[in-house]
Structures are given as structure tokens and as C-alpha cells.
Amino acid sequence: MYQNYFGLQAEPFSIAPDPNYLYLSERHQEALAHLTQGLQGSGGFILLTGEVGTGKTTVSRALLEQLPESTETAFILNPMLNEDELLASLCDEFGIRYQKRSATRKTLTDKLSQFFLKANDEGRQCVVLIDEAQHLRPQVLEQLRLLTNLETHDRKLLRVILIGQPELQDLLRRQELRQLAQRITARYHILPLTEADTQRYIAYRLQVAGANRPLFSAAAARKAHQLTQGIPRLLNLYCDRALLAAYTESSAEVLPRHLQQAHAELNGPADRRSGVKHQSPFWRWAGAFILFVASAIGSYSLVRETAPEPDRTTTMQYKAAQELASVWGLPEPPLDTDFCKWVEQYDLACLELRQSLQQLRSINYPALLYKRDKMANLVTDGTAIDTNGWNGAFLILYQKPLAGSPDEKEQWVREQVQKHVSSEWQRKSSEEQFKALQKSQGLRVTGRLDEATMAWLASRASDFGPRLNKRASEES
């Protein structure tokens, strides 16, 4: 309806996963790179997770577009299958003929094995992509694992890409799936877009659709991010409605009020009372957050001091958590959920303790510094650290190791520690290695894997996420 009015050749904000409209934010580029690299490795399983609407399916479609013609692909869109139905669906996707009425599980498995062997002999690679994989039954996942047992001396004959919501990670932590979890060689969790990426996302999709001028004001783009928290699917819905609202008003561009109108239309009249409905959950969240801080730090001054009024203090606590989440590119934390529990779904963990400024700088993640008479101050790259009134307590987020089992985590820690100690120390006990590492890096020397040491290792194991000092991170 509005396309001719704005000079567009196509609908810019369709929710269909069209790879032509894939805006490759830094996170989407990393996701695509992880999938591509995983297919080039020798492993059998690749994992891509993300919240609803963050662009998982679109990234997978973009991957399919990049695969060489020698790749045989099967795309399973309906994961609500039993083992036999899965095998039959794979045969159908790969174009393998079989007797549908009399086919047994063994028959289907044999035909798939023969197909994979023949494809390998002809230099072709077989890939299975399963969307909404969090709905797969454990027995079906085990059947997939058995299919990937077929291998040459250097690589698997079948690669499986599991795409799903964060619940998929919980599913794969189940005891009966530990063998499969150990075969996951590449993992990536897509986070929502940052505010800057949201503005570029809107401009990019409009450009692909044929726009020859900006159609969203800068304030409207910021409003879109605020209302959607950078989730691409929601952005598409809101921006489409906002364009329609601007067209109805004969406005030359989309303004913040058009986004607000789209918000009201998409959420219904009940959302207009959200301020009243959120009041009680807010107090539950703020109370839980302060209790968490108090129990972790002990004599936490923000709880004891009477300078701020209670409502002002809890509001500032929640705002501080919002700022820290924003630095990591996370959406706005929910009001009725404990902050540190909430970040776990993004494979992040909280670290909250008292250490020196030197130790905080060594860990090198953005932090909330708790003051005696003020709200917690966020310090990140380029921020001057004001220690006036700081009681030594801070909270940071760090990326948890993507290990499917305790053994995998232990192996990850061992490998990371040995990267940072000399060959002389590598032959000594774990306790001595931890002491040597902690002493050399200015951490509290405990001789064990404490939380601060885990956070320090995480900050060196990957360049994912923000840093307190990017230059120091690059040099390390």
C-alpha cells in the first residue's frame, strides 16, 4: 500500500527469512563464520541458538546460499518427528528412493549410509539443517548421533546443524545426550542488534527495497530499537506498521510517534496499562537484585546506607543493570527475573566480588562499581574510573565456556591455563599452575579455579563481547 508513496520496489520489512535482506551485523557475521568454519572442520554437529526473532533461520538460509554445488543438503523444518519419521524425512530430502509402506528403521539407515558413502566417494558433502531443534526428542537426537558415526579417517560423512532457541542448550545438557554434546565442534548464540546496528538494519533493508533517501528519522530509529530491543523480527513488524502510519498521515518520513502508534496497534489496548501492571514486578526484581548483592558481598553499603530513598535506590540499581546489559548488546532485562539468572540464557555468567582495581583491570571486562552513597557506576572502554567512594565491590559479566559436560569444561580450563603459563609450569600440578597464572596476572592467589580466574580465562579465550580496555585485550 505504501510502496509507491515512498518509492519502494518491494516490501522492505517482510518477516520472511529472505537472505537478500540479511543485514550482516557483527554478530550475524560471526554466526555465519562459525557455521561455515564448522562445516569445514571434522566434527559432526554445529549449534546455532538465539532468542525468538533474532535471525537464526535467515542466517541458515544465507549459509545455504553460500554452500558449493557439491553439497547435498536436507532442511528439516518440522522437528516434531519420531526416529522413523526423521529417517524417512532425510531420505525424502536427499532424494533417496525407498518402499514407503515396508521400510524399516534398518532399511532407511542402510540407504542413508550408502548415500553418504557414495557422496563422499564423489567428493560431495552431506549437510542436514534442523530448524526449531529445541523441540527434538532426545531419542531423535540420539538417532542423529548414530548417523554421524559414519566417517573416514579424517572427517564425518554427515554434518548436522542444529538451530534453535536457548532451550536447546538445556536439552543438550541432559545426561543421556552427553555423547552428542561432546561432538558439537562449533557453537554460536545470536544476540539482538545494538542500537547502532538497529539504525543500520533499517537503512539497509530500505535500500535493498529501492529507497533512494532516508525514510526513518534518527529519533524514529532510536524509538524502534527501544520498543523492540533490537530483535529483527519485531523490528520488521514495527517498521512495517510505522511506514503505513506515516503513509496514512502523508508524512515524508517515519517519526517516533508512528513507531508509538505501531506499538499500540501490535500490542493492543492492554499494553497501555503496562505502567500499572509492571509496578509490582519491578519491586520484585529490584528487591531480588539487592538481596543478591547483599548476600554476595556481605556488608554491601548500598543496602545499609540511608542517603537515597528506597524507590530511588532500586530504580538506580535496575538502571545500572540495564546499562551493563546494553554494553553486551542484550535486550532490556525483565523486571520480574533475577538479573544474574536472566543472563545465563545468553551463555553469560555474573561475577560479583571485592577485588582491587588492578585485578579488575586484569580481568578486563566492563564492570559496575558499587559506591557507598551512589548508584553503581558503569565503567567500560574509554571510561575514566572514579574510585571516590568505591567500596571495592563490582559486578561483571563474562562468557561461560561452551562445554557440554564437566569433563569438557575441565579440558577447556586446562587448555586455557596452559596457554598462559610457561612450559616449565605446564608439567606441574593444577594448583601450582593456577598460582603461577594468578600471580603473574595480578589476580588474588588462591591456587584454584575461582570465579575471577575463570573470568580472566574467558576474556582471553575469545574476543567476543566488550572489554574494559580494548587495546589491552588486543595486545594480550
Coordinates of C-alpha atoms in Angstrom, one line a residue:
M1 CA 0.0 0.0 0.0
Y2 CA 2.8 2.4 0.9
Q3 CA 5.4 1.2 -1.5
N4 CA 4.5 3.6 -4.4
Y5 CA 4.2 6.5 -2.0
F6 CA 7.8 6.0 -0.6
G7 CA 9.2 5.0 -4.0
L8 CA 9.9 1.4 -2.9
Q9 CA 10.2 -1.6 -5.3
A10 CA 9.4 -4.2 -2.8
E11 CA 8.2 -4.7 0.8
P12 CA 11.2 -3.8 3.0
F13 CA 10.2 -5.3 6.2
S14 CA 8.7 -8.7 5.4
I15 CA 9.2 -11.3 8.2
A16 CA 10.0 -14.0 5.6
P17 CA 13.7 -15.1 6.0
D18 CA 14.9 -13.7 2.7
P19 CA 18.7 -13.9 2.5
N20 CA 18.7 -10.9 0.2
Y21 CA 17.6 -8.8 3.2
L22 CA 20.1 -10.3 5.6
Y23 CA 21.8 -7.4 7.3
L24 CA 25.2 -8.8 8.5
S25 CA 25.7 -7.2 11.8
E26 CA 28.9 -8.1 13.6
R27 CA 27.0 -10.9 15.4
H28 CA 25.4 -12.2 12.3
Q29 CA 28.8 -12.2 10.5
E30 CA 30.2 -14.2 13.4
A31 CA 27.3 -16.6 13.3
L32 CA 27.8 -17.2 9.6
A33 CA 31.5 -17.6 10.1
H34 CA 31.0 -20.2 12.8
L35 CA 28.7 -22.2 10.7
T36 CA 31.0 -22.1 7.7
Q37 CA 34.0 -22.9 9.7
G38 CA 32.2 -25.8 11.4
L39 CA 31.3 -27.3 8.0
Q40 CA 35.0 -27.1 7.0
G41 CA 36.1 -28.9 10.2
S42 CA 36.0 -32.6 11.0
G43 CA 33.2 -32.6 13.5
G44 CA 29.6 -33.9 13.2
F45 CA 27.4 -31.3 14.9
I46 CA 27.2 -27.5 14.8
L47 CA 24.9 -25.5 17.1
L48 CA 23.3 -22.1 16.4
T49 CA 21.0 -20.7 19.1
G50 CA 19.3 -17.4 19.8
E51 CA 16.1 -15.9 21.1
V52 CA 12.9 -15.8 19.1
G53 CA 13.2 -13.5 16.1
T54 CA 17.0 -12.8 16.3
G55 CA 17.6 -14.1 12.7
K56 CA 18.7 -17.7 13.2
T57 CA 16.7 -19.0 10.2
T58 CA 17.8 -16.1 8.0
V59 CA 21.4 -16.9 8.8
S60 CA 20.9 -20.5 8.0
R61 CA 19.3 -19.6 4.6
A62 CA 22.3 -17.4 3.9
L63 CA 24.6 -20.3 4.7
L64 CA 22.7 -22.5 2.2
E65 CA 23.2 -19.8 -0.5
Q66 CA 27.0 -19.9 0.1
L67 CA 27.4 -23.7 0.0
P68 CA 29.2 -25.1 -3.1
E69 CA 27.1 -27.0 -5.6
S70 CA 28.8 -30.2 -4.5
T71 CA 26.9 -30.0 -1.1
E72 CA 23.9 -32.3 -0.6
T73 CA 21.5 -30.6 1.8
A74 CA 18.5 -31.6 3.8
F75 CA 16.4 -29.0 5.6
I76 CA 14.1 -30.3 8.3
L77 CA 11.6 -27.6 9.2
N78 CA 9.3 -29.8 11.3
P79 CA 11.2 -31.3 14.3
M80 CA 8.2 -32.9 15.9
L81 CA 9.2 -36.3 14.5
N82 CA 10.0 -39.8 15.9
E83 CA 13.1 -41.7 14.9
D84 CA 11.5 -43.4 11.9
E85 CA 9.9 -40.2 10.6
L86 CA 13.2 -38.4 10.9
L87 CA 15.0 -41.1 8.8
A88 CA 12.2 -41.1 6.2
S89 CA 12.3 -37.3 6.0
L90 CA 16.1 -37.3 5.5
C91 CA 15.6 -39.9 2.7
D92 CA 13.0 -37.6 1.1
E93 CA 15.2 -34.5 1.4
F94 CA 18.2 -36.3 -0.2
G95 CA 16.0 -37.8 -2.9
I96 CA 16.6 -41.4 -1.8
R97 CA 14.0 -43.8 -3.1
Y98 CA 12.6 -46.5 -0.7
Q99 CA 9.5 -48.5 -0.2
K100 CA 7.3 -46.3 2.0
R101 CA 4.9 -49.0 3.2
S102 CA 7.5 -51.6 4.1
A103 CA 10.5 -49.5 5.1
T104 CA 12.0 -50.4 8.4
R105 CA 14.4 -48.3 10.5
K106 CA 17.3 -50.6 9.4
T107 CA 16.3 -50.2 5.8
L108 CA 16.2 -46.4 6.0
T109 CA 19.5 -46.3 7.9
D110 CA 21.2 -48.5 5.4
K111 CA 20.0 -46.4 2.5
L112 CA 21.2 -43.2 4.1
S113 CA 24.6 -44.8 4.9
Q114 CA 25.0 -45.9 1.3
F115 CA 24.1 -42.4 0.1
F116 CA 26.7 -40.8 2.4
L117 CA 29.4 -43.2 1.3
K118 CA 28.7 -42.7 -2.4
A119 CA 28.6 -38.9 -1.9
N120 CA 31.9 -38.9 -0.2
D121 CA 33.5 -41.0 -3.0
E122 CA 32.2 -38.4 -5.5
G123 CA 33.6 -35.5 -3.5
R124 CA 30.3 -34.3 -2.2
Q125 CA 29.4 -33.2 1.3
C126 CA 26.1 -34.1 3.1
V127 CA 24.6 -31.5 5.4
V128 CA 21.4 -31.6 7.5
L129 CA 19.9 -28.4 8.9
I130 CA 17.2 -28.7 11.6
D131 CA 15.3 -25.6 12.5
E132 CA 13.4 -25.3 15.8
A133 CA 15.6 -28.1 17.1
Q134 CA 14.7 -27.4 20.7
H135 CA 11.6 -29.5 20.0
L136 CA 13.5 -32.6 19.0
R137 CA 13.1 -35.6 21.3
P138 CA 16.2 -37.0 23.0
Q139 CA 15.7 -40.3 21.1
V140 CA 15.7 -38.5 17.8
L141 CA 18.8 -36.6 18.7
E142 CA 20.4 -39.9 19.6
Q143 CA 19.4 -41.3 16.2
L144 CA 21.1 -38.3 14.5
R145 CA 24.3 -39.0 16.5
L146 CA 24.3 -42.6 15.3
L147 CA 24.0 -41.4 11.7
T148 CA 27.1 -39.2 12.2
N149 CA 29.1 -42.3 13.3
L150 CA 29.9 -42.9 9.7
E151 CA 33.2 -41.3 9.0
T152 CA 36.5 -41.5 7.2
H153 CA 39.9 -41.3 8.9
D154 CA 39.7 -37.5 8.9
R155 CA 36.1 -36.3 8.7
K156 CA 32.4 -37.1 9.2
L157 CA 30.4 -38.1 6.2
L158 CA 27.3 -36.2 7.6
R159 CA 27.3 -32.8 9.2
V160 CA 24.3 -31.7 11.3
I161 CA 23.4 -28.1 12.1
L162 CA 21.0 -27.7 15.0
I163 CA 19.2 -24.3 15.0
G164 CA 17.0 -23.4 18.0
Q165 CA 16.1 -21.3 20.9
P166 CA 18.2 -21.2 24.1
E167 CA 16.2 -24.2 25.5
L168 CA 18.1 -26.3 23.0
Q169 CA 21.3 -25.8 25.1
D170 CA 19.4 -27.0 28.2
L171 CA 18.2 -30.1 26.2
L172 CA 21.8 -30.9 25.1
R173 CA 23.0 -30.8 28.7
R174 CA 20.9 -33.8 29.6
Q175 CA 22.8 -36.8 30.8
E176 CA 21.6 -39.2 28.0
L177 CA 22.8 -36.7 25.4
R178 CA 26.3 -36.2 26.7
Q179 CA 27.8 -38.2 23.8
L180 CA 26.2 -35.9 21.3
A181 CA 27.1 -32.8 23.2
Q182 CA 30.8 -33.8 23.1
R183 CA 30.6 -33.9 19.3
I184 CA 29.5 -30.3 18.9
T185 CA 32.5 -28.6 17.4
A186 CA 31.1 -25.2 16.7
R187 CA 28.6 -23.2 18.8
Y188 CA 27.2 -19.7 18.4
H189 CA 24.5 -17.8 20.2
I190 CA 23.0 -14.8 18.3
L191 CA 22.2 -11.7 20.4
P192 CA 19.8 -8.9 19.4
L193 CA 21.1 -5.9 17.5
T194 CA 22.7 -3.0 19.2
E195 CA 21.1 0.5 18.8
A196 CA 23.7 1.4 16.1
D197 CA 23.1 -1.8 14.3
T198 CA 19.3 -1.3 14.5
Q199 CA 19.7 2.0 12.7
R200 CA 21.9 0.4 10.0
Y201 CA 19.5 -2.5 9.8
I202 CA 16.5 -0.3 9.0
A203 CA 18.5 1.7 6.4
Y204 CA 19.9 -1.4 4.8
R205 CA 16.5 -3.1 4.3
L206 CA 15.0 0.1 2.9
Q207 CA 18.0 0.5 0.5
V208 CA 17.5 -3.2 -0.7
A209 CA 13.8 -2.4 -1.3
G210 CA 14.7 0.5 -3.5
A211 CA 14.6 3.6 -1.2
N212 CA 16.8 6.4 -2.5
R213 CA 16.6 8.6 0.6
P214 CA 16.3 8.0 4.4
L215 CA 12.7 7.2 5.4
F216 CA 13.2 7.0 9.1
S217 CA 14.3 9.9 11.2
A218 CA 17.2 9.2 13.6
A219 CA 14.8 9.6 16.5
A220 CA 12.4 7.1 14.9
A221 CA 15.2 4.6 14.5
R222 CA 16.1 5.0 18.2
K223 CA 12.5 4.6 19.1
A224 CA 12.3 1.4 17.1
H225 CA 15.3 0.0 19.0
Q226 CA 13.8 1.0 22.3
L227 CA 10.5 -0.7 21.6
T228 CA 11.9 -3.9 20.0
Q229 CA 15.2 -4.2 21.9
G230 CA 16.9 -4.9 18.6
I231 CA 15.1 -8.2 17.8
P232 CA 15.0 -8.2 13.9
R233 CA 11.6 -9.9 13.6
L234 CA 10.0 -7.3 15.9
L235 CA 11.8 -4.6 14.0
N236 CA 10.2 -5.8 10.8
L237 CA 6.7 -5.8 12.3
Y238 CA 7.1 -2.4 13.9
C239 CA 8.7 -0.7 10.9
D240 CA 6.1 -2.0 8.5
R241 CA 3.3 -0.6 10.7
A242 CA 5.2 2.6 11.1
L243 CA 5.6 3.1 7.4
L244 CA 1.9 2.5 7.0
A245 CA 1.1 5.1 9.7
A246 CA 3.4 7.6 8.0
Y247 CA 1.7 6.9 4.7
T248 CA -1.7 7.4 6.2
E249 CA -0.6 10.9 7.5
S250 CA 1.1 11.7 4.2
S251 CA 4.3 12.2 6.2
A252 CA 7.5 12.4 4.2
E253 CA 9.3 10.2 6.8
V254 CA 8.6 8.0 9.7
L255 CA 8.7 9.8 13.1
P256 CA 8.8 8.5 16.7
R257 CA 5.0 8.9 17.0
H258 CA 4.5 6.5 14.1
L259 CA 6.5 3.9 16.0
Q260 CA 4.5 4.5 19.1
Q261 CA 1.3 4.1 17.1
A262 CA 2.6 0.8 15.7
H263 CA 3.4 -0.3 19.2
A264 CA -0.2 0.4 20.3
E265 CA -1.6 -1.5 17.3
L266 CA 0.6 -4.5 17.7
N267 CA 0.2 -4.9 21.5
G268 CA -3.4 -3.9 21.9
P269 CA -5.1 -1.7 24.5
A270 CA -3.9 -3.9 27.4
D271 CA -0.4 -2.7 26.8
R272 CA -1.4 0.9 27.5
R273 CA -1.8 -0.1 31.2
S274 CA 1.6 -1.6 31.2
G275 CA 2.9 1.0 33.6
V276 CA 0.5 -0.1 36.3
K277 CA 1.0 -3.8 35.5
H278 CA 4.8 -3.5 35.7
Q279 CA 4.9 -1.8 39.1
S280 CA 4.7 -4.9 41.2
P281 CA 7.1 -7.0 39.2
F282 CA 9.6 -4.1 39.2
W283 CA 9.7 -4.1 43.0
R284 CA 10.1 -7.9 43.0
W285 CA 13.1 -7.6 40.6
A286 CA 14.7 -4.7 42.4
G287 CA 14.4 -6.5 45.8
A288 CA 15.8 -9.7 44.4
F289 CA 18.7 -7.8 42.9
I290 CA 19.6 -6.0 46.1
L291 CA 19.3 -9.2 48.2
F292 CA 21.6 -11.0 45.7
V293 CA 24.2 -8.2 46.0
A294 CA 23.9 -8.2 49.8
S295 CA 24.4 -11.9 50.2
A296 CA 27.3 -12.0 47.8
I297 CA 29.3 -9.1 49.2
G298 CA 28.2 -9.1 52.9
S299 CA 28.3 -5.6 54.2
Y300 CA 27.1 -4.1 51.0
S301 CA 26.9 -0.4 51.6
L302 CA 24.1 0.4 49.1
V303 CA 21.7 -1.7 51.3
R304 CA 22.8 -0.2 54.6
E305 CA 23.1 3.5 53.7
T306 CA 20.1 5.7 54.1
A307 CA 21.1 8.5 51.8
P308 CA 18.9 7.5 48.8
E309 CA 15.2 6.9 49.2
P310 CA 14.3 3.2 48.7
D311 CA 12.4 3.9 45.4
R312 CA 15.2 5.9 44.0
T313 CA 17.8 3.4 45.0
T314 CA 16.0 0.4 43.5
T315 CA 15.4 2.4 40.3
M316 CA 19.1 3.2 40.1
Q317 CA 20.0 -0.4 40.6
Y318 CA 17.8 -1.5 37.8
K319 CA 19.1 1.2 35.5
A320 CA 22.7 0.1 36.3
A321 CA 21.8 -3.5 35.3
Q322 CA 20.2 -2.1 32.1
E323 CA 23.4 -0.3 31.2
L324 CA 25.6 -3.3 31.7
A325 CA 23.2 -5.5 29.6
S326 CA 23.3 -2.8 26.9
V327 CA 27.1 -2.9 26.7
W328 CA 26.8 -6.6 26.0
G329 CA 24.2 -6.0 23.4
L330 CA 21.5 -7.7 25.5
P331 CA 17.8 -6.7 25.4
E332 CA 16.3 -4.9 28.4
P333 CA 16.4 -7.1 31.5
P334 CA 12.9 -8.2 32.6
L335 CA 11.6 -6.7 35.8
D336 CA 10.4 -9.9 37.4
T337 CA 13.6 -12.0 36.9
D338 CA 16.9 -12.1 38.8
F339 CA 19.5 -10.4 36.6
C340 CA 22.2 -13.0 37.0
K341 CA 19.8 -15.8 36.3
W342 CA 18.5 -14.0 33.3
V343 CA 21.9 -13.6 31.6
E344 CA 22.6 -17.3 31.7
Q345 CA 20.4 -17.9 28.7
Y346 CA 22.9 -15.9 26.7
D347 CA 25.8 -18.1 27.9
L348 CA 27.0 -15.4 30.2
A349 CA 27.7 -15.5 34.0
C350 CA 27.8 -12.9 36.7
L351 CA 31.0 -12.3 38.8
E352 CA 30.4 -10.2 41.8
L353 CA 33.1 -9.8 44.5
R354 CA 35.6 -7.5 46.1
Q355 CA 39.0 -7.2 44.5
S356 CA 41.4 -4.4 43.7
L357 CA 41.3 -2.1 40.7
Q358 CA 44.4 -3.8 39.4
Q359 CA 42.6 -7.1 39.5
L360 CA 39.5 -5.7 37.8
R361 CA 41.7 -4.2 35.0
S362 CA 43.4 -7.6 34.6
I363 CA 40.1 -9.4 34.1
N364 CA 39.3 -6.7 31.5
Y365 CA 35.5 -6.8 31.3
P366 CA 33.2 -3.8 31.8
A367 CA 32.1 -3.5 35.4
L368 CA 29.6 -1.9 37.7
L369 CA 31.5 -0.3 40.5
Y370 CA 29.4 0.0 43.7
K371 CA 29.7 3.3 45.6
R372 CA 28.9 3.9 49.2
D373 CA 26.4 6.7 48.6
K374 CA 25.6 6.5 44.9
M375 CA 24.3 4.1 42.3
A376 CA 26.6 1.6 40.8
N377 CA 28.8 3.3 38.1
L378 CA 29.4 1.5 34.8
V379 CA 33.0 1.6 33.6
T380 CA 33.8 0.4 30.1
D381 CA 36.4 1.1 27.4
G382 CA 37.3 4.8 27.4
T383 CA 35.6 5.5 30.7
A384 CA 37.6 7.3 33.4
I385 CA 37.4 5.2 36.5
D386 CA 36.4 7.2 39.5
T387 CA 37.2 5.3 42.7
N388 CA 36.0 8.0 45.0
G389 CA 33.5 6.3 47.4
W390 CA 34.1 2.9 45.8
N391 CA 33.9 0.2 48.4
G392 CA 35.8 -2.4 46.3
A393 CA 32.8 -4.3 45.2
F394 CA 32.0 -4.8 41.5
L395 CA 29.9 -6.9 39.2
I396 CA 30.9 -8.0 35.7
L397 CA 29.6 -10.4 33.1
Y398 CA 31.8 -12.9 31.3
Q399 CA 31.2 -15.6 28.7
K400 CA 30.9 -19.1 30.1
P401 CA 32.9 -21.8 28.4
L402 CA 30.7 -23.6 25.8
A403 CA 31.3 -27.0 27.2
G404 CA 28.6 -29.7 27.1
S405 CA 29.8 -31.6 30.2
P406 CA 32.0 -31.2 33.3
D407 CA 34.8 -33.2 31.5
E408 CA 34.7 -30.8 28.6
K409 CA 34.8 -27.8 30.9
E410 CA 37.8 -29.2 32.7
Q411 CA 39.5 -29.8 29.4
W412 CA 38.8 -26.3 28.3
V413 CA 40.2 -24.8 31.5
R414 CA 43.3 -27.0 31.3
E415 CA 44.0 -25.9 27.7
Q416 CA 43.4 -22.2 28.5
V417 CA 45.7 -22.2 31.5
Q418 CA 48.5 -23.9 29.6
K419 CA 48.3 -21.1 27.0
H420 CA 49.3 -18.6 29.6
V421 CA 52.0 -20.4 31.7
S422 CA 55.4 -21.4 30.6
S423 CA 56.3 -24.9 29.6
E424 CA 58.1 -25.3 32.9
W425 CA 54.8 -24.8 34.8
Q426 CA 52.8 -27.0 32.4
R427 CA 54.4 -30.1 33.9
K428 CA 53.4 -29.1 37.5
S429 CA 50.1 -29.7 39.3
S430 CA 46.9 -27.7 38.6
E431 CA 47.3 -25.9 41.9
E432 CA 50.8 -24.7 41.1
Q433 CA 49.7 -23.7 37.6
F434 CA 46.8 -21.6 38.9
K435 CA 49.1 -19.9 41.4
A436 CA 51.6 -19.1 38.8
L437 CA 48.9 -17.7 36.5
Q438 CA 47.2 -15.7 39.2
K439 CA 50.5 -14.2 40.5
S440 CA 51.7 -13.2 37.0
Q441 CA 48.3 -11.6 36.1
G442 CA 47.8 -9.7 39.4
L443 CA 44.8 -11.8 40.5
R444 CA 44.2 -12.9 44.0
V445 CA 46.4 -16.0 44.5
T446 CA 44.2 -19.0 45.6
G447 CA 45.7 -21.9 43.7
R448 CA 42.3 -22.9 42.4
L449 CA 39.8 -22.1 39.7
D450 CA 37.9 -19.3 41.4
E451 CA 35.4 -17.1 39.6
A452 CA 37.9 -14.3 39.0
T453 CA 40.3 -16.7 37.3
M454 CA 37.5 -18.2 35.2
A455 CA 36.5 -14.7 34.1
W456 CA 40.1 -13.9 33.2
L457 CA 40.5 -17.0 31.1
A458 CA 37.2 -16.3 29.4
S459 CA 38.3 -12.8 28.4
R460 CA 41.4 -14.3 26.7
A461 CA 39.8 -17.4 25.2
S462 CA 37.6 -15.4 22.8
D463 CA 37.3 -11.8 21.5
F464 CA 33.6 -12.0 21.9
G465 CA 31.9 -9.3 24.0
P466 CA 33.0 -5.8 25.2
R467 CA 36.2 -5.1 27.1
L468 CA 37.2 -2.6 29.8
N469 CA 40.3 -1.8 27.7
K470 CA 40.1 -3.0 24.1
R471 CA 43.8 -2.1 23.4
A472 CA 45.0 -4.2 26.3
S473 CA 42.8 -7.1 25.0
E474 CA 44.3 -6.9 21.5
E475 CA 47.8 -6.8 22.9
S476 CA 47.1 -9.9 25.0

